[in-house]
PDB file of C-alpha atoms and ligand atoms in Angstrom:
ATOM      1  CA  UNK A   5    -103.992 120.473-149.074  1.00  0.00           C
ATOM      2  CA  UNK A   6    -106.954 121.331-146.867  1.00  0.00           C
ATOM      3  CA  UNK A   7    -109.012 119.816-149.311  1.00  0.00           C
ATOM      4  CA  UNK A   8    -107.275 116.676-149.110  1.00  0.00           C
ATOM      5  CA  UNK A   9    -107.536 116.478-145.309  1.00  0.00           C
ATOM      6  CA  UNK A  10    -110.879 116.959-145.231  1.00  0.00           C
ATOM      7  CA  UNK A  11    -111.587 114.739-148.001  1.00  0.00           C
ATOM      8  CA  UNK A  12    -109.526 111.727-146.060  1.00  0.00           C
ATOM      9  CA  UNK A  13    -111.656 112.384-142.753  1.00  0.00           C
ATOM     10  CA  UNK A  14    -114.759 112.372-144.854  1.00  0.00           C
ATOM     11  CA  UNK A  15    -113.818 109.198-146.725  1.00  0.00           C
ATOM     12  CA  UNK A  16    -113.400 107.636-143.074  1.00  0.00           C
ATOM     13  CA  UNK A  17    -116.576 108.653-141.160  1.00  0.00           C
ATOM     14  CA  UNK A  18    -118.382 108.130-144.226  1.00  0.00           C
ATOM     15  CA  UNK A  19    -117.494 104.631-144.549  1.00  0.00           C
ATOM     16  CA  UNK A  20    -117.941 103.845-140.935  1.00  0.00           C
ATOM     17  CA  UNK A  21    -121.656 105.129-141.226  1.00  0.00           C
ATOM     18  CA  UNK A  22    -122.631 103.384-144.072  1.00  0.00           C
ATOM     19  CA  UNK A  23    -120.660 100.264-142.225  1.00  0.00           C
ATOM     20  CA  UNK A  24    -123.153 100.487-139.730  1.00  0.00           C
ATOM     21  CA  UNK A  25    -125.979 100.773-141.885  1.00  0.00           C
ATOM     22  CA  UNK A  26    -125.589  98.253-143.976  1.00  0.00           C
ATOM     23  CA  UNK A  27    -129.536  96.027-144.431  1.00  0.00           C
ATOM     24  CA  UNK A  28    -131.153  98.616-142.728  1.00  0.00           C
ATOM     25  CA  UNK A  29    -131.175 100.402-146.261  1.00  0.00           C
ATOM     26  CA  UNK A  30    -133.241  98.189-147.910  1.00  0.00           C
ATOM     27  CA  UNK A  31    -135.668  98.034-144.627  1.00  0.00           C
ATOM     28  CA  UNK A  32    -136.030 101.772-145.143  1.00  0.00           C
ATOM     29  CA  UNK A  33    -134.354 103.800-148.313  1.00  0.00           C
ATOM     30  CA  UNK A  34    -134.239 101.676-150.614  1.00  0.00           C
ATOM     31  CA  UNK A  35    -137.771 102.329-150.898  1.00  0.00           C
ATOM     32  CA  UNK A  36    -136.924 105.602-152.568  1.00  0.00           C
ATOM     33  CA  UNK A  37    -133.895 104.846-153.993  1.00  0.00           C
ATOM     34  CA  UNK A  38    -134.548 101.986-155.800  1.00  0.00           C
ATOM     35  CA  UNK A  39    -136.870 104.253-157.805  1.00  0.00           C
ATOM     36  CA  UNK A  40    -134.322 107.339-158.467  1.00  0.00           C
ATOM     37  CA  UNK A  41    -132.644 104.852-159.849  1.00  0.00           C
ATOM     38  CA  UNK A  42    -135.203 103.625-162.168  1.00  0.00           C
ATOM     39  CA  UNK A  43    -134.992 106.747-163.640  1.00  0.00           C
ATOM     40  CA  UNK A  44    -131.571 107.595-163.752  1.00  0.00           C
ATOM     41  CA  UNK A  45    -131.078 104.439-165.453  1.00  0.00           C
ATOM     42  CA  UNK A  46    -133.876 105.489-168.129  1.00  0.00           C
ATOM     43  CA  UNK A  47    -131.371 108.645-169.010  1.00  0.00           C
ATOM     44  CA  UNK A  48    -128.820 106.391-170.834  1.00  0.00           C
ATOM     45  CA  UNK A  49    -128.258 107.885-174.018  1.00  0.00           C
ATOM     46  CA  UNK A  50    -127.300 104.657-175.428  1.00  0.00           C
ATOM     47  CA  UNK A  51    -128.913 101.149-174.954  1.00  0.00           C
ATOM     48  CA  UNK A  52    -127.356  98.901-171.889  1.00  0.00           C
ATOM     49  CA  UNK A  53    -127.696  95.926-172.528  1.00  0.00           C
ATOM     50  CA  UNK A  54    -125.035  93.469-173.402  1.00  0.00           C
ATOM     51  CA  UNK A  55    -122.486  96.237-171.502  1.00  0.00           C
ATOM     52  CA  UNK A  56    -120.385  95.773-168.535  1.00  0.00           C
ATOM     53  CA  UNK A  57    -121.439  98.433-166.470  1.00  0.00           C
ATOM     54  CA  UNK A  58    -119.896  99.713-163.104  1.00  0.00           C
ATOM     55  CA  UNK A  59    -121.945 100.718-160.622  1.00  0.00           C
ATOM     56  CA  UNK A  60    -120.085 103.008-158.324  1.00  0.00           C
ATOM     57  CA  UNK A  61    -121.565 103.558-154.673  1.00  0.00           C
ATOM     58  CA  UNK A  62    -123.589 100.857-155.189  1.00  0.00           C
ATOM     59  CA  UNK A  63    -124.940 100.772-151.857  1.00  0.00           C
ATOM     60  CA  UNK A  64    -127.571  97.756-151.748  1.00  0.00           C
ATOM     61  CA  UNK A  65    -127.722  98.156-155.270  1.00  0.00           C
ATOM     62  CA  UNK A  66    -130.350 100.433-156.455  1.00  0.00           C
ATOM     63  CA  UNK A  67    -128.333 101.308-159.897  1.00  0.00           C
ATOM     64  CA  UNK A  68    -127.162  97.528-159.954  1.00  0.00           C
ATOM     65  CA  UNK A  69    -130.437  96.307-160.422  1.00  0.00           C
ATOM     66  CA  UNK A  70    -132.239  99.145-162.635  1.00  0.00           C
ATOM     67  CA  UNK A  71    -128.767  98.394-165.290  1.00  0.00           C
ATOM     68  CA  UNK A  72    -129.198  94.629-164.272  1.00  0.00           C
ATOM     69  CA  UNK A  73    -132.782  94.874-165.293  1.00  0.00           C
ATOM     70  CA  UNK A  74    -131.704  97.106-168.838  1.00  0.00           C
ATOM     71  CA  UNK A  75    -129.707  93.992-169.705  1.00  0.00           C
ATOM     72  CA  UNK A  76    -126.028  94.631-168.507  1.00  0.00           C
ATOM     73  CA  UNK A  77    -123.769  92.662-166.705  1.00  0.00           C
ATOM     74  CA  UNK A  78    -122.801  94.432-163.417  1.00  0.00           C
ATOM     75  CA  UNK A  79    -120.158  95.292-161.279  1.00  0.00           C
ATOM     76  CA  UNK A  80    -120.540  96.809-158.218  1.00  0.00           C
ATOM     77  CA  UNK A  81    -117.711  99.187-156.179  1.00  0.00           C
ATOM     78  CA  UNK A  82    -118.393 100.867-152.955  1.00  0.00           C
ATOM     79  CA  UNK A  83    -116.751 102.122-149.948  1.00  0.00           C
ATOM     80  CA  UNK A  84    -118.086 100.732-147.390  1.00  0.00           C
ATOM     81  CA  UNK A  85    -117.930  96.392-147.061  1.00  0.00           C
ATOM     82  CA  UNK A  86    -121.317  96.317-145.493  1.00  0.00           C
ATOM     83  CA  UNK A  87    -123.264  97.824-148.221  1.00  0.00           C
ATOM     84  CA  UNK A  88    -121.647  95.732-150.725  1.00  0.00           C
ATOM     85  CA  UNK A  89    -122.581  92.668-149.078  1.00  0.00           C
ATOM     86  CA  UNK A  90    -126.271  93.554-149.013  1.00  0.00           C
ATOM     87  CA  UNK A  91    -126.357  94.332-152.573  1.00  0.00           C
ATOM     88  CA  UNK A  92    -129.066  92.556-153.796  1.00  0.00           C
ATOM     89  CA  UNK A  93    -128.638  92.542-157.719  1.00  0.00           C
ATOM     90  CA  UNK A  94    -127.270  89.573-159.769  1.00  0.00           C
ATOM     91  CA  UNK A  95    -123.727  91.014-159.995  1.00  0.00           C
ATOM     92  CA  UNK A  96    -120.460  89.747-162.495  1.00  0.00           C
ATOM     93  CA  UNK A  97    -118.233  90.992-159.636  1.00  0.00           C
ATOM     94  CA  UNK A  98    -118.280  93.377-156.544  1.00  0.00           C
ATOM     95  CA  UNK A  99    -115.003  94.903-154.755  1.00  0.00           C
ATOM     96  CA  UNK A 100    -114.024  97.605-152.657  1.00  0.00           C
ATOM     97  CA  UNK A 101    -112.939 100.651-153.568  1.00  0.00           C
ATOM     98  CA  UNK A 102    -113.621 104.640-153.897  1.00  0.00           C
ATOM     99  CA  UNK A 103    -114.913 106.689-156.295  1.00  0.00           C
ATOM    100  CA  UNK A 104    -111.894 109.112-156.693  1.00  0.00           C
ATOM    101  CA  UNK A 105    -109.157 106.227-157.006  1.00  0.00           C
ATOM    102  CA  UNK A 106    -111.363 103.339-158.896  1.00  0.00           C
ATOM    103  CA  UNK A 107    -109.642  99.807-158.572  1.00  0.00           C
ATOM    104  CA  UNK A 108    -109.817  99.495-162.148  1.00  0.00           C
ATOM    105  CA  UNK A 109    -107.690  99.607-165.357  1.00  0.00           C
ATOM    106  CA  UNK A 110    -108.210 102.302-168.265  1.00  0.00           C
ATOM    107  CA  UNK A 111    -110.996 101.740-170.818  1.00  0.00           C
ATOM    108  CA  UNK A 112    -111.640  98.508-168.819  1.00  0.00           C
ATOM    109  CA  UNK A 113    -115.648  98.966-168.726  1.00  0.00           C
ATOM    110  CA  UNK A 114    -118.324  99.597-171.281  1.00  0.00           C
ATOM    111  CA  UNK A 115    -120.696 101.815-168.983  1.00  0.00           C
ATOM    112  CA  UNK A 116    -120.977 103.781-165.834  1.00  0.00           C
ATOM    113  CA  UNK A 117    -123.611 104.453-163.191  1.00  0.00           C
ATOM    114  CA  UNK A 118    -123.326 106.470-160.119  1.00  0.00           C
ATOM    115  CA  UNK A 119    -126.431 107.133-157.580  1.00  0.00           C
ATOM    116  CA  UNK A 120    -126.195 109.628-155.349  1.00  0.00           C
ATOM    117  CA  UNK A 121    -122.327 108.530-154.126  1.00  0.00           C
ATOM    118  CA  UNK A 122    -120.508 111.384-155.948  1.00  0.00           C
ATOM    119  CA  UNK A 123    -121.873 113.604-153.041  1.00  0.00           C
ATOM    120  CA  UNK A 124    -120.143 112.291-150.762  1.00  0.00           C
ATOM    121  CA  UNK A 125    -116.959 113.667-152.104  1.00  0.00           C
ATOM    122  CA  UNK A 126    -115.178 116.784-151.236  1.00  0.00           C
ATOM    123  CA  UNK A 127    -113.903 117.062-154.565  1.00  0.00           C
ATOM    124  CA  UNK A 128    -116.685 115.456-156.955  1.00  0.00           C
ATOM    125  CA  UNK A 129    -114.301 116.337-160.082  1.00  0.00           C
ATOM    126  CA  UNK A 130    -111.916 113.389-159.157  1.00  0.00           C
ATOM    127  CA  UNK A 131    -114.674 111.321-159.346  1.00  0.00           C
ATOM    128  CA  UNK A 132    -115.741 112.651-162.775  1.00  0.00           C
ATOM    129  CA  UNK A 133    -111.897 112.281-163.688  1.00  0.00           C
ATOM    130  CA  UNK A 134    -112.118 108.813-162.856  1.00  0.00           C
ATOM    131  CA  UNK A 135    -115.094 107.616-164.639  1.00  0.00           C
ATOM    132  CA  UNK A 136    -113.831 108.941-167.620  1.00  0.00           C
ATOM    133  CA  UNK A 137    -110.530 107.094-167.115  1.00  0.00           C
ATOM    134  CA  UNK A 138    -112.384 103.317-166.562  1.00  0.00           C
ATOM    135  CA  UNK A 139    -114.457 104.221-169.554  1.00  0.00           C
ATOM    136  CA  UNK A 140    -114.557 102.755-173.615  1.00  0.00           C
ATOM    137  CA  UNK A 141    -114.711 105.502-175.493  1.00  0.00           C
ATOM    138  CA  UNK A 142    -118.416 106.050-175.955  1.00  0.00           C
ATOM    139  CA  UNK A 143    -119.550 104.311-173.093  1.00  0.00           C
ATOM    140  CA  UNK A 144    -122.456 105.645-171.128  1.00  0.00           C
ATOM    141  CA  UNK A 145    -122.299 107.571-167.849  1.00  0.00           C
ATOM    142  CA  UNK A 146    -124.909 108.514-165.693  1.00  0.00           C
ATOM    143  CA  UNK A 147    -124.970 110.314-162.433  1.00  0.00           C
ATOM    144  CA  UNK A 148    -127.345 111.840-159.659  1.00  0.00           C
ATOM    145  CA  UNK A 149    -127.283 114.225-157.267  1.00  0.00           C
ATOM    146  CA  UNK A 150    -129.568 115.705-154.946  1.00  0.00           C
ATOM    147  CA  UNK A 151    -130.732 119.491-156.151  1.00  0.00           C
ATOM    148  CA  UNK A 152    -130.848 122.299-153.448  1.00  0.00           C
ATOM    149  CA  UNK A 153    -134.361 122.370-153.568  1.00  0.00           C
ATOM    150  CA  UNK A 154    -134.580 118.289-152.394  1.00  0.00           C
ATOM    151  CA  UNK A 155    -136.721 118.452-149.362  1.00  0.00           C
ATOM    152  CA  UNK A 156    -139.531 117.336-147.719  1.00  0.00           C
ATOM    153  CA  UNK A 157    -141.018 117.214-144.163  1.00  0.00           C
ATOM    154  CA  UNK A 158    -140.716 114.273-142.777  1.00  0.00           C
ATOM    155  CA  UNK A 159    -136.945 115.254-143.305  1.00  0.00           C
ATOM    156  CA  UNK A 160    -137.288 117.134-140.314  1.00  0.00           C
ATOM    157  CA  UNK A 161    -139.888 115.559-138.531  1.00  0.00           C
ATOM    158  CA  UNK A 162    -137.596 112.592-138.367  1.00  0.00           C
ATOM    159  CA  UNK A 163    -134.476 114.701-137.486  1.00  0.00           C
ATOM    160  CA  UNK A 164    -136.572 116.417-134.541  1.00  0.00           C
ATOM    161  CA  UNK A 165    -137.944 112.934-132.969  1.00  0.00           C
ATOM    162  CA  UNK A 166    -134.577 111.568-133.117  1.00  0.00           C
ATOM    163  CA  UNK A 167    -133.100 114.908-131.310  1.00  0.00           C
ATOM    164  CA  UNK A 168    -136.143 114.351-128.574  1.00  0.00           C
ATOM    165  CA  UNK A 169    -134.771 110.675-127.927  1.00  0.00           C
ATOM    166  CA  UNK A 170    -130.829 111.875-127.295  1.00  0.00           C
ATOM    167  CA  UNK A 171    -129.641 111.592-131.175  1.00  0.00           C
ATOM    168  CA  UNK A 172    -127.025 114.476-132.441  1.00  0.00           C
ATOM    169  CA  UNK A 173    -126.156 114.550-136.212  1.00  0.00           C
ATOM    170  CA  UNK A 174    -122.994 113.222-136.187  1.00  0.00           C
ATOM    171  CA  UNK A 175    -119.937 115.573-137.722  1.00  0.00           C
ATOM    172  CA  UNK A 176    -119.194 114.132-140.848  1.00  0.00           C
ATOM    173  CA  UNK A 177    -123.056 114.531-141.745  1.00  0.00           C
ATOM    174  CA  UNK A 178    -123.159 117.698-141.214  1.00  0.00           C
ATOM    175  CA  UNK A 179    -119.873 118.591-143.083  1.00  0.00           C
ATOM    176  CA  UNK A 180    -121.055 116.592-146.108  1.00  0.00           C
ATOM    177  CA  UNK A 181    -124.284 118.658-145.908  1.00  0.00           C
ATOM    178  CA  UNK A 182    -122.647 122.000-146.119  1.00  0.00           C
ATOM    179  CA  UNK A 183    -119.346 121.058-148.015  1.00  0.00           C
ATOM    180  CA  UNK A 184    -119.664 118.365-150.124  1.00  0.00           C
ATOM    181  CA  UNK A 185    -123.260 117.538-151.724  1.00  0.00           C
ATOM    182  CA  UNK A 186    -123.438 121.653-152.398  1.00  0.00           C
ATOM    183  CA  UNK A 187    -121.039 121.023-155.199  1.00  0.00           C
ATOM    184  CA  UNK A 188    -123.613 119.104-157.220  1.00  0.00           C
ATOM    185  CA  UNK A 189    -126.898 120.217-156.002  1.00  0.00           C
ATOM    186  CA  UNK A 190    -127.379 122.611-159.561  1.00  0.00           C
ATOM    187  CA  UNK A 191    -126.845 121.806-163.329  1.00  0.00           C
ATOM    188  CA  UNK A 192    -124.107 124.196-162.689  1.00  0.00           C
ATOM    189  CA  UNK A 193    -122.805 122.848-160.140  1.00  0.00           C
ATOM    190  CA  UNK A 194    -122.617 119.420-161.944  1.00  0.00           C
ATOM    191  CA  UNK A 195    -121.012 121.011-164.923  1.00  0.00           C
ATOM    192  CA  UNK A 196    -118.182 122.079-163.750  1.00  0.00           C
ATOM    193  CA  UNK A 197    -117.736 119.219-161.351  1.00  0.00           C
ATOM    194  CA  UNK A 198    -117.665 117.162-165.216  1.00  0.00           C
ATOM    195  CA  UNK A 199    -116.164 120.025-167.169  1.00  0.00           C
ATOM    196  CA  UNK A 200    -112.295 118.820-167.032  1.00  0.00           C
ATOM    197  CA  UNK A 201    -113.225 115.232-167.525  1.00  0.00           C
ATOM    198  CA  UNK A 202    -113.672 114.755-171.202  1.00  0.00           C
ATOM    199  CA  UNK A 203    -117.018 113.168-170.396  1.00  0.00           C
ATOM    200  CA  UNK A 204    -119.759 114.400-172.920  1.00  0.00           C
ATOM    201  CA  UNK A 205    -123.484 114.780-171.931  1.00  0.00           C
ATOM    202  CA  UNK A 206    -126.295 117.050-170.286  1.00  0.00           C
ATOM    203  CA  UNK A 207    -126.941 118.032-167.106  1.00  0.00           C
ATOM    204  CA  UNK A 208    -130.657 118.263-166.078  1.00  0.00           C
ATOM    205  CA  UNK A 209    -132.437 119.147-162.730  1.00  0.00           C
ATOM    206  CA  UNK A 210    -135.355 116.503-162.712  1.00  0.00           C
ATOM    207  CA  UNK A 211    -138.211 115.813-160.322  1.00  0.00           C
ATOM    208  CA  UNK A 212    -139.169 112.305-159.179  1.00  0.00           C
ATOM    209  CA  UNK A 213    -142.819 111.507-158.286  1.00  0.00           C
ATOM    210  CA  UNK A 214    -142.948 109.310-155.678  1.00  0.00           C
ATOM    211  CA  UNK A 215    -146.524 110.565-154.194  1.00  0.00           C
ATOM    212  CA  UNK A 216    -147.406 106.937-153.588  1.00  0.00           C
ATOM    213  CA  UNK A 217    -145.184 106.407-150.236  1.00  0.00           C
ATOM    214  CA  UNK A 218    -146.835 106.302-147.297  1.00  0.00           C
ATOM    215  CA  UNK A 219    -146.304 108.409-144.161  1.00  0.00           C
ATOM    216  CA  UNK A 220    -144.645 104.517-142.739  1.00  0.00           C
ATOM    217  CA  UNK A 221    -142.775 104.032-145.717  1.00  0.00           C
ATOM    218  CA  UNK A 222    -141.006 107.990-145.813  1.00  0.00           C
ATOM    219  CA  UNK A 223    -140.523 107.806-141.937  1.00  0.00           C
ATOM    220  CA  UNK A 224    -138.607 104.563-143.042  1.00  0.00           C
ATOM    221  CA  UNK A 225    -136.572 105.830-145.437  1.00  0.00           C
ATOM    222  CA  UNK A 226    -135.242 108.365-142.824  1.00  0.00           C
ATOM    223  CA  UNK A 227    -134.788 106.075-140.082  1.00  0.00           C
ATOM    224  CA  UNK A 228    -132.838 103.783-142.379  1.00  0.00           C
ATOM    225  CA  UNK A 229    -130.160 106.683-143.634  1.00  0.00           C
ATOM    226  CA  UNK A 230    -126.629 106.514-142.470  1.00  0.00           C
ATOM    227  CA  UNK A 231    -126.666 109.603-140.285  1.00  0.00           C
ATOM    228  CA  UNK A 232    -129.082 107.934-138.044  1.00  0.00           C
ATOM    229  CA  UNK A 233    -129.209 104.132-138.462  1.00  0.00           C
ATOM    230  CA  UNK A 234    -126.263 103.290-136.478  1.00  0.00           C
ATOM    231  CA  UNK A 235    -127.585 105.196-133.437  1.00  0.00           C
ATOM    232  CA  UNK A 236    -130.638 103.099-134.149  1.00  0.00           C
ATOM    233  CA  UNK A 237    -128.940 100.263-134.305  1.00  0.00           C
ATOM    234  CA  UNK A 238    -127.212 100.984-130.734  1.00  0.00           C
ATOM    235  CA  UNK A 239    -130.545 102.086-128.864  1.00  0.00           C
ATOM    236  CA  UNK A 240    -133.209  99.343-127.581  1.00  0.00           C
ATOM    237  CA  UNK A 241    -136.562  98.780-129.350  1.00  0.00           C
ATOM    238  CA  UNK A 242    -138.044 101.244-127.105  1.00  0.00           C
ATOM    239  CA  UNK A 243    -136.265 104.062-128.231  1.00  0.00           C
ATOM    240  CA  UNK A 244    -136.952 103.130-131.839  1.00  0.00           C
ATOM    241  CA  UNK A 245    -140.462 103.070-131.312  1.00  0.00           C
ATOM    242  CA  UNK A 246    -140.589 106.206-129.651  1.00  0.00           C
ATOM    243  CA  UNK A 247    -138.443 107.745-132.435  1.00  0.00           C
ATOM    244  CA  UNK A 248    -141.271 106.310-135.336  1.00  0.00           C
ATOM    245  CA  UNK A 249    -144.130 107.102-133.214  1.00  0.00           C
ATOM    246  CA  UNK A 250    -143.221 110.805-132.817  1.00  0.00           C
ATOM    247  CA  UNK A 251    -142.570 111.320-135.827  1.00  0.00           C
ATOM    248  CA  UNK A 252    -145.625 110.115-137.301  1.00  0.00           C
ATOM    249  CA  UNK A 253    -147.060 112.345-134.737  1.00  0.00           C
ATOM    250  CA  UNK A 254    -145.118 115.593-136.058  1.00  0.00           C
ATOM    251  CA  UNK A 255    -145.894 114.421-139.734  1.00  0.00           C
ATOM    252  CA  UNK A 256    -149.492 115.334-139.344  1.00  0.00           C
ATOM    253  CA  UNK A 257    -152.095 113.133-140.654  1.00  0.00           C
ATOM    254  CA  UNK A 258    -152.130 113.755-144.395  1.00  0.00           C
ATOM    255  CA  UNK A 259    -148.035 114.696-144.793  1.00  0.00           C
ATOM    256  CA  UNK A 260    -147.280 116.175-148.548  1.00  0.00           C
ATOM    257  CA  UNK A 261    -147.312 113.559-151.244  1.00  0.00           C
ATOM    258  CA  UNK A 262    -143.184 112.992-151.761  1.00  0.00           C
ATOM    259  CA  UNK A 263    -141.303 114.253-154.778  1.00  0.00           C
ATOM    260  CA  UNK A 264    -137.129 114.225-154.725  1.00  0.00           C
ATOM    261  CA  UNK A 265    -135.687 116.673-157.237  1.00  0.00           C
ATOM    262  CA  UNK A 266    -132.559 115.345-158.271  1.00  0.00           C
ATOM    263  CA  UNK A 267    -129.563 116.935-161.095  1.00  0.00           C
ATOM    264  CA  UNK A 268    -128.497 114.360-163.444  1.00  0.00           C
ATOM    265  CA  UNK A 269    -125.489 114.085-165.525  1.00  0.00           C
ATOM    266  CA  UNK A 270    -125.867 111.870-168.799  1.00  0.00           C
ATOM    267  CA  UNK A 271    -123.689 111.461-170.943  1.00  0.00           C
ATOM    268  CA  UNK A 272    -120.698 108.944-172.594  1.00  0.00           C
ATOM    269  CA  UNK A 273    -117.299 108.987-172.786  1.00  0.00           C
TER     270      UNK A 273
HETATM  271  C1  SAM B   2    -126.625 107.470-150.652  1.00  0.00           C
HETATM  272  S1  SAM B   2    -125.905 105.873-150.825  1.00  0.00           S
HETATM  273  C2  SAM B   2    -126.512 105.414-152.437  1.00  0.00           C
HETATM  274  C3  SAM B   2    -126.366 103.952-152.697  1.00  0.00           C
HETATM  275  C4  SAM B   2    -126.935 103.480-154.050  1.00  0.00           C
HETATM  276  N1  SAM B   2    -126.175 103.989-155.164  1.00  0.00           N
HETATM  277  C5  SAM B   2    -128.387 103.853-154.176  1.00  0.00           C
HETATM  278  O1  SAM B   2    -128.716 104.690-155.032  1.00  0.00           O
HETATM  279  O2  SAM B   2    -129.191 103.313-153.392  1.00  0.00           O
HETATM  280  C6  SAM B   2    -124.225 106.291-151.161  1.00  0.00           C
HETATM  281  C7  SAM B   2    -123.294 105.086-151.334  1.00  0.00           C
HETATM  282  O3  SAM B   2    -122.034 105.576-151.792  1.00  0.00           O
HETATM  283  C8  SAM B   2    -121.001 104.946-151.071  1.00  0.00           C
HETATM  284  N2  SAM B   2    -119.852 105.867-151.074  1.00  0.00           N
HETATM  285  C9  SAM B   2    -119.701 107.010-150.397  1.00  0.00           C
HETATM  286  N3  SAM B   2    -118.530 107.579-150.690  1.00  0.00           N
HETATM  287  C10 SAM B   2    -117.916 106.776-151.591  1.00  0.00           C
HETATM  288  C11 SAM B   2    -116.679 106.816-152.274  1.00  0.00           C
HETATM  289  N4  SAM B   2    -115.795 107.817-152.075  1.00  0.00           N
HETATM  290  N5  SAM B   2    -116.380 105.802-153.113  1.00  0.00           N
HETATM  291  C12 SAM B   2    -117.226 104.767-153.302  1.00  0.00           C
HETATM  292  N6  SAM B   2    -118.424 104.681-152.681  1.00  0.00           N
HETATM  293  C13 SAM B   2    -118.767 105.662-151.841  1.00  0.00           C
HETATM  294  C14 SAM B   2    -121.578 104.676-149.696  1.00  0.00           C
HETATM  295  O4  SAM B   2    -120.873 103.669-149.003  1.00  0.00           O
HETATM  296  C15 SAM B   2    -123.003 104.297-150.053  1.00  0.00           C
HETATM  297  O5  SAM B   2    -123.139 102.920-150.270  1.00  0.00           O
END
């Protein structure tokens, strides 16, 4: 029952963030994710193309345009209204809905992507549960997660210049960071999240090279995250400035080349 409670307040403050974030993804993270993506999308242990594949927590559409680009027809499901309008793939449909209660039928779709929107749930199983339920038999799923080891400093170089310019992490941030993206931040983890589904398919930890990024580009990514974009959004151009410049400043001059280490799930049903 507590479970439940939490997972309802979650649901709601996460869908209000990523409301309010909306194109200010693909100003910052999309930078990063579109390429996570990339390779989750390379995982499928069966060809896309020619499948109707769901995308779910499609954001801006990272997934939606790495399975777009592997040949399948898309649809995209999210949470949050905002996100799905600035998803920029070529989509077959788009709609509303969460990840543990999909707005689908059974067997209804021929393959299944999910990018780093399982995390956001307090039970990640139901979400498991339910991509096995919208699946063909034999349809391919794939799905990432950040590992425990994901970080990176301009993580908290970010964080610290938006503390210095008033910004708090809001609640639901924090409680996702300790309770719910835990669950799936191992291979273990991730197996038993997918254990009861019926889903069949390995779990791998995997790291993601993304030394290319500039110092600009990372400190964009951050900015452009849900936890912090709406207060950005709020404060005048000054403040924003300040928050970049400072951060740049506590980056250093020659910041760690980026790499995300991510678990995977891939599998079919
Ligand atoms: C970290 S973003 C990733 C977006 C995209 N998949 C990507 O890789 O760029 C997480 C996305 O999952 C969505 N999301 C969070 N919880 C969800 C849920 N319970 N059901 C459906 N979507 C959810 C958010 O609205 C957001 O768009």
């Amino acid at each position: 029952m507590a479970v439940r409670k939490r997972g309802r307040q979650l649901h709601t403050a996460v869908r209000e963030a990523y409301d309010r974030t909306g194109e200010a993804w693909n100003e910052g993270p999309a930078a990063v994710y579109d390429r996570l993506a990339d390779v989750l999308v390379a995982r499928s242990p069966v060809p896309l193309g020619g499948r109707l594949v769901l995308d779910v927590g499609s954001g801006t559409g990272a997934a939606s345009l790495a399975a777009a680009e592997a040949g399948a027809r898309v649809v995209a499901v999210d949470l949050s209204p905002a996100m799905l309008r600035a998803n920029r793939a070529p989509l077959v449909g788009r709609m509303v809905g969460d990840a543990a209660a999909l707005p689908l039928a059974d067997r209804s779709v021929d393959g299944l992507v999910a990018a780093f929107s399982f995390t956001h749930l307090a039970d990640p199983a139901e979400a498991f549960a339910e991509a096995a339920r919208v699946c063909r038999p034999g349809a391919p799923v794939l799905v990432a997660a950040y590992a425990a080891d994901d970080d990176h400093p301009v993580k908290h170089a970010v964080d610290r210049a938006a503390a210095e310019a008033g910004w708090t992490p809001p609640a639901w941030y924090v409680d996702l960071r300790e309770q719910a993206v835990p669950q799936l931040a191992s291979e273990d983890g991730m197996a038993a999240a997918v254990a009861g589904s019926g889903l069949r398919g390995d779990v791998a930890q995997v790291t993601v090279d993304l030394h290319d990024l500039t110092a600009k580009e990372m400190i964009a990514w951050r900015m452009g995250m849900p936890q912090l974009a709406p207060y950005l959004a709020a404060s005048d151009h000054r403040t924003h400035e300040r928050v970049r410049l400072r951060a740049i400043d506590l980056l250093g001059p020659s910041p760690p080349p980026l790499r995300r280490s991510i678990v995977v799930f891939a599998g079919t049903a």
